């Protein structure tokens, strides 16, 4: 009979609690806004057209506003869809709006991207 070590069993159980590719929701709600699996605030961009399947934030824009990336295994669920970026990579969207982080948010709970250029807003559930 083969026995699992306590460390192996604990790692397996805790790993099941984290966001895994293909799971149903790439974001959760914290303090009234959507946050990514890392706990950081997510944002939407007014210039992204809901339902277009695209983000206009590419290149230098995406350096400052990193996309919430999806994998090939991820599937739409509820309000969440997967779009294809200009570089061919996948990104999560909510209610058709692509989701982004803000490079200047330093810790979970920061919302310093709200209102930047009057075009960026915290993503709401």
Coordinates of N, CA and C in Angstrom, one line a residue:
X1 N 0.8 -1.2 0.0 CA 0.0 0.0 0.0 C 0.9 1.2 0.0
X2 N 0.5 2.2 -0.8 CA 1.3 3.5 -0.9 C 0.7 4.5 -0.1
X3 N 1.5 5.3 0.7 CA 1.0 6.3 1.6 C 1.5 7.7 1.1
X4 N 0.7 8.7 1.1 CA 1.1 10.0 0.8 C 1.6 10.7 2.0
X5 N 2.6 11.5 1.8 CA 3.1 12.3 2.9 C 2.1 13.4 3.3
X6 N 2.2 13.9 4.5 CA 1.3 15.0 4.9 C 1.5 16.2 4.0
X7 N 2.8 16.5 3.6 CA 3.1 17.7 2.8 C 2.5 17.5 1.4
X8 N 2.5 16.3 0.8 CA 1.9 16.0 -0.5 C 0.4 16.2 -0.4
X9 N -0.2 15.6 0.6 CA -1.6 15.7 0.8 C -2.1 17.1 1.0
X10 N -1.4 17.9 1.8 CA -1.7 19.3 2.0 C -1.6 20.1 0.8
X11 N -0.5 19.9 0.0 CA -0.3 20.6 -1.3 C -1.4 20.3 -2.2
X12 N -1.9 19.1 -2.3 CA -2.9 18.7 -3.2 C -4.3 19.3 -2.8
X13 N -4.5 19.3 -1.5 CA -5.8 20.0 -1.1 C -5.8 21.5 -1.3
X14 N -4.7 22.1 -0.9 CA -4.6 23.6 -1.1 C -4.6 24.0 -2.5
X15 N -4.0 23.2 -3.4 CA -3.9 23.5 -4.8 C -5.3 23.6 -5.4
X16 N -6.2 22.8 -4.9 CA -7.6 22.7 -5.4 C -8.3 24.0 -5.1
X17 N -7.8 24.8 -4.1 CA -8.5 26.0 -3.7 C -8.2 27.2 -4.6
X18 N -7.0 27.1 -5.3 CA -6.6 28.2 -6.1 C -7.3 28.2 -7.5
X19 N -7.2 29.3 -8.2 CA -7.7 29.4 -9.5 C -6.9 28.5 -10.4
X20 N -7.6 27.6 -11.2 CA -6.9 26.7 -12.1 C -7.5 27.0 -13.5
X21 N -6.6 26.9 -14.5 CA -7.1 27.1 -15.9 C -8.3 26.2 -16.1
X22 N -9.3 26.7 -16.8 CA -10.5 25.9 -17.1 C -11.6 26.1 -16.0
X23 N -11.2 26.7 -14.9 CA -12.2 26.9 -13.8 C -13.3 27.9 -14.3
X24 N -14.4 28.0 -13.5 CA -15.5 28.7 -14.0 C -15.4 30.3 -13.8
X25 N -14.6 30.8 -12.9 CA -14.5 32.2 -12.7 C -13.1 32.7 -12.5
X26 N -12.6 33.5 -13.4 CA -11.2 34.0 -13.3 C -11.0 35.1 -12.3
X27 N -12.1 35.7 -11.8 CA -12.1 36.8 -10.9 C -13.0 36.6 -9.7
X28 N -12.8 37.3 -8.7 CA -13.7 37.3 -7.5 C -14.0 38.7 -7.1
X29 N -15.0 38.9 -6.2 CA -15.3 40.2 -5.8 C -14.7 40.5 -4.4
X30 N -14.0 41.7 -4.3 CA -13.5 42.1 -3.1 C -13.7 43.6 -3.0
X31 N -14.3 44.1 -1.9 CA -14.5 45.5 -1.7 C -15.3 46.1 -2.8
X32 N -16.3 45.3 -3.4 CA -17.2 45.9 -4.4 C -16.6 45.9 -5.8
X33 N -15.4 45.4 -6.0 CA -14.8 45.4 -7.4 C -14.3 44.0 -7.7
X34 N -14.0 43.7 -9.0 CA -13.4 42.4 -9.4 C -11.9 42.5 -9.2
X35 N -11.4 41.4 -8.7 CA -10.0 41.2 -8.5 C -9.6 39.9 -9.1
X36 N -8.3 39.8 -9.6 CA -7.8 38.6 -10.2 C -7.4 37.6 -9.2
X37 N -7.0 36.4 -9.7 CA -6.5 35.4 -8.8 C -5.4 35.8 -7.8
X38 N -4.7 36.8 -8.1 CA -3.6 37.3 -7.3 C -4.1 38.4 -6.3
X39 N -5.5 38.6 -6.3 CA -6.1 39.6 -5.4 C -6.0 41.1 -5.8
X40 N -5.4 41.3 -7.0 CA -5.2 42.7 -7.5 C -6.4 43.1 -8.2
X41 N -6.7 44.4 -8.1 CA -7.9 45.0 -8.7 C -7.8 44.9 -10.3
X42 N -9.0 44.6 -10.8 CA -9.1 44.6 -12.3 C -9.9 45.8 -12.8
X43 N -9.5 46.2 -14.1 CA -10.1 47.4 -14.7 C -10.6 47.1 -16.1
X44 N -11.5 48.0 -16.5 CA -12.0 48.0 -17.9 C -11.6 49.3 -18.5
X45 N -11.5 49.3 -19.8 CA -11.1 50.5 -20.6 C -12.3 51.0 -21.5
X46 N -12.6 52.2 -21.4 CA -13.8 52.8 -22.1 C -13.6 52.6 -23.6
X47 N -12.4 52.6 -24.1 CA -12.2 52.4 -25.6 C -12.4 51.0 -26.1
X48 N -12.5 50.0 -25.2 CA -12.8 48.7 -25.6 C -14.3 48.6 -25.8
X49 N -14.7 48.1 -26.9 CA -16.1 47.9 -27.2 C -16.6 46.6 -26.7
X50 N -17.6 46.6 -25.8 CA -18.2 45.4 -25.2 C -18.7 44.5 -26.3
X51 N -18.3 43.2 -26.2 CA -18.8 42.2 -27.1 C -18.0 42.2 -28.4
X52 N -17.0 43.0 -28.6 CA -16.3 43.0 -29.9 C -15.3 41.8 -30.0
X53 N -15.0 41.2 -28.9 CA -14.0 40.1 -28.9 C -12.6 40.6 -29.0
X54 N -12.4 41.9 -28.8 CA -11.0 42.5 -29.0 C -10.8 43.5 -27.8
X55 N -9.5 43.7 -27.6 CA -9.0 44.8 -26.8 C -8.2 45.8 -27.6
X56 N -8.4 47.1 -27.5 CA -7.6 48.0 -28.2 C -6.4 48.4 -27.4
X57 N -6.2 47.9 -26.2 CA -5.1 48.1 -25.4 C -4.0 47.1 -25.7
X58 N -3.1 47.4 -26.5 CA -2.0 46.5 -26.9 C -0.7 47.3 -26.8
X59 N 0.4 46.6 -27.0 CA 1.7 47.2 -27.0 C 2.0 47.9 -25.7
X60 N 2.5 49.2 -25.8 CA 2.8 50.0 -24.6 C 1.6 50.1 -23.6
X61 N 0.4 50.2 -24.2 CA -0.8 50.2 -23.3 C -0.9 49.0 -22.4
X62 N -0.7 47.8 -23.0 CA -0.7 46.5 -22.3 C 0.4 46.4 -21.3
X63 N 1.5 47.1 -21.5 CA 2.6 47.1 -20.6 C 2.2 47.8 -19.3
X64 N 1.5 48.9 -19.4 CA 0.9 49.6 -18.3 C -0.3 49.0 -17.7
X65 N -1.1 48.4 -18.5 CA -2.4 47.8 -18.2 C -2.4 46.3 -18.6
X66 N -1.6 45.5 -17.9 CA -1.5 44.1 -18.3 C -2.8 43.4 -18.3
X67 N -3.1 42.6 -19.4 CA -4.4 41.9 -19.4 C -4.4 40.7 -18.4
X68 N -5.7 40.4 -18.0 CA -5.9 39.2 -17.2 C -5.9 38.1 -18.3
X69 N -4.8 37.3 -18.3 CA -4.7 36.3 -19.4 C -5.5 35.1 -19.1
X70 N -5.9 34.5 -20.2 CA -6.6 33.2 -20.2 C -5.8 32.2 -20.9
X71 N -6.1 30.9 -20.7 CA -5.4 29.9 -21.5 C -6.3 29.3 -22.5
X72 N -5.7 28.5 -23.4 CA -6.5 27.8 -24.4 C -7.5 26.9 -23.8
X73 N -7.3 26.4 -22.6 CA -8.3 25.5 -21.9 C -9.4 26.3 -21.3
X74 N -9.3 27.6 -21.0 CA -10.3 28.3 -20.4 C -11.6 28.5 -21.3
X75 N -12.7 28.4 -20.7 CA -14.0 28.4 -21.4 C -14.9 29.5 -20.8
X76 N -15.7 30.2 -21.6 CA -16.7 31.2 -21.1 C -17.6 30.6 -20.0
X77 N -17.9 31.4 -19.1 CA -18.8 30.9 -18.0 C -19.5 32.1 -17.4
X78 N -20.9 32.1 -17.4 CA -21.6 33.2 -16.9 C -21.3 34.5 -17.6
X79 N -20.9 35.6 -16.8 CA -20.6 36.9 -17.4 C -19.2 36.9 -18.0
X80 N -18.4 35.8 -17.8 CA -17.0 35.8 -18.3 C -16.9 35.2 -19.7
X81 N -16.1 35.9 -20.5 CA -15.8 35.3 -21.9 C -14.3 35.4 -22.1
X82 N -13.9 34.7 -23.1 CA -12.4 34.8 -23.5 C -12.3 35.4 -24.9
X83 N -11.5 36.4 -25.0 CA -11.2 37.1 -26.2 C -9.8 36.8 -26.7
X84 N -9.6 37.0 -28.0 CA -8.3 36.8 -28.6 C -7.6 38.2 -28.8
X85 N -6.4 38.4 -28.2 CA -5.7 39.6 -28.4 C -5.0 39.7 -29.8
X86 N -4.6 40.9 -30.1 CA -3.9 41.1 -31.4 C -2.7 40.2 -31.6
X87 N -2.0 39.8 -30.4 CA -0.9 38.9 -30.5 C -1.2 37.4 -30.5
X88 N -2.6 37.2 -30.5 CA -3.0 35.8 -30.6 C -3.3 35.1 -29.2
X89 N -2.8 35.8 -28.2 CA -3.0 35.3 -26.8 C -4.4 35.5 -26.4
X90 N -4.8 34.8 -25.3 CA -6.2 34.9 -24.8 C -6.3 35.8 -23.6
X91 N -7.4 36.4 -23.5 CA -7.7 37.4 -22.3 C -9.1 37.2 -21.9
X92 N -9.3 37.3 -20.5 CA -10.6 37.3 -20.0 C -11.3 38.6 -20.1
X93 N -12.6 38.5 -20.3 CA -13.5 39.7 -20.4 C -14.7 39.4 -19.5
X94 N -15.3 40.5 -18.9 CA -16.5 40.4 -18.2 C -17.6 41.3 -18.8
X95 N -18.7 40.7 -19.1 CA -19.8 41.4 -19.8 C -19.3 42.0 -21.1
X96 N -18.4 41.2 -21.7 CA -17.8 41.6 -23.0 C -16.7 42.6 -23.0
X97 N -16.3 43.1 -21.8 CA -15.3 44.1 -21.6 C -14.0 43.4 -21.1
X98 N -12.9 43.5 -21.9 CA -11.6 42.9 -21.5 C -11.2 43.4 -20.1
X99 N -10.5 42.5 -19.4 CA -10.1 42.8 -18.0 C -8.6 43.1 -18.0
X100 N -8.2 44.1 -17.2 CA -6.8 44.5 -17.1 C -6.4 44.8 -15.7
X101 N -5.1 44.6 -15.4 CA -4.5 45.1 -14.1 C -3.9 46.5 -14.4
X102 N -3.5 47.2 -13.4 CA -2.8 48.5 -13.5 C -1.5 48.3 -12.9
X103 N -0.4 48.6 -13.6 CA 0.9 48.4 -13.2 C 1.3 49.2 -11.9
X104 N 0.6 50.3 -11.6 CA 0.9 51.1 -10.5 C 0.2 50.6 -9.2
X105 N -0.7 49.7 -9.3 CA -1.3 49.1 -8.1 C -0.2 48.2 -7.5
X106 N 0.2 48.4 -6.2 CA 1.3 47.7 -5.6 C 0.8 46.6 -4.7
X107 N -0.4 46.6 -4.2 CA -0.8 45.6 -3.3 C -2.3 45.4 -3.5
X108 N -2.8 44.2 -3.0 CA -4.2 43.9 -3.1 C -5.0 45.0 -2.4
X109 N -6.1 45.4 -3.0 CA -6.9 46.5 -2.4 C -6.6 47.8 -3.0
X110 N -5.4 48.0 -3.7 CA -5.1 49.3 -4.4 C -6.1 49.4 -5.5
X111 N -6.5 50.7 -5.8 CA -7.4 51.0 -6.9 C -7.0 52.3 -7.5
X112 N -5.7 52.4 -7.7 CA -5.1 53.7 -8.2 C -5.4 53.9 -9.7
X113 N -5.8 52.9 -10.4 CA -6.1 53.0 -11.8 C -7.5 53.6 -12.0
X114 N -8.4 53.7 -11.0 CA -9.7 54.2 -11.2 C -9.6 55.7 -11.7
X115 N -10.2 55.9 -12.9 CA -10.3 57.2 -13.4 C -9.1 57.7 -14.2
X116 N -8.1 56.9 -14.4 CA -6.9 57.3 -15.2 C -7.4 57.7 -16.6
X117 N -7.0 58.9 -17.0 CA -7.3 59.5 -18.2 C -8.8 59.6 -18.5
X118 N -9.6 59.4 -17.4 CA -11.0 59.4 -17.4 C -11.5 58.3 -18.4
X119 N -10.7 57.2 -18.6 CA -11.0 56.1 -19.5 C -10.9 54.7 -18.8
X120 N -10.3 54.7 -17.7 CA -10.1 53.4 -17.0 C -10.9 53.4 -15.7
X121 N -11.6 52.2 -15.5 CA -12.5 52.1 -14.3 C -12.4 50.7 -13.7
X122 N -12.5 50.7 -12.4 CA -12.5 49.4 -11.7 C -13.6 48.6 -12.3
X123 N -13.3 47.3 -12.5 CA -14.3 46.4 -13.0 C -15.3 46.0 -11.9
X124 N -16.6 46.0 -12.2 CA -17.6 45.8 -11.3 C -18.3 44.4 -11.6
X125 N -18.8 43.7 -10.6 CA -19.4 42.4 -10.8 C -20.8 42.6 -11.5

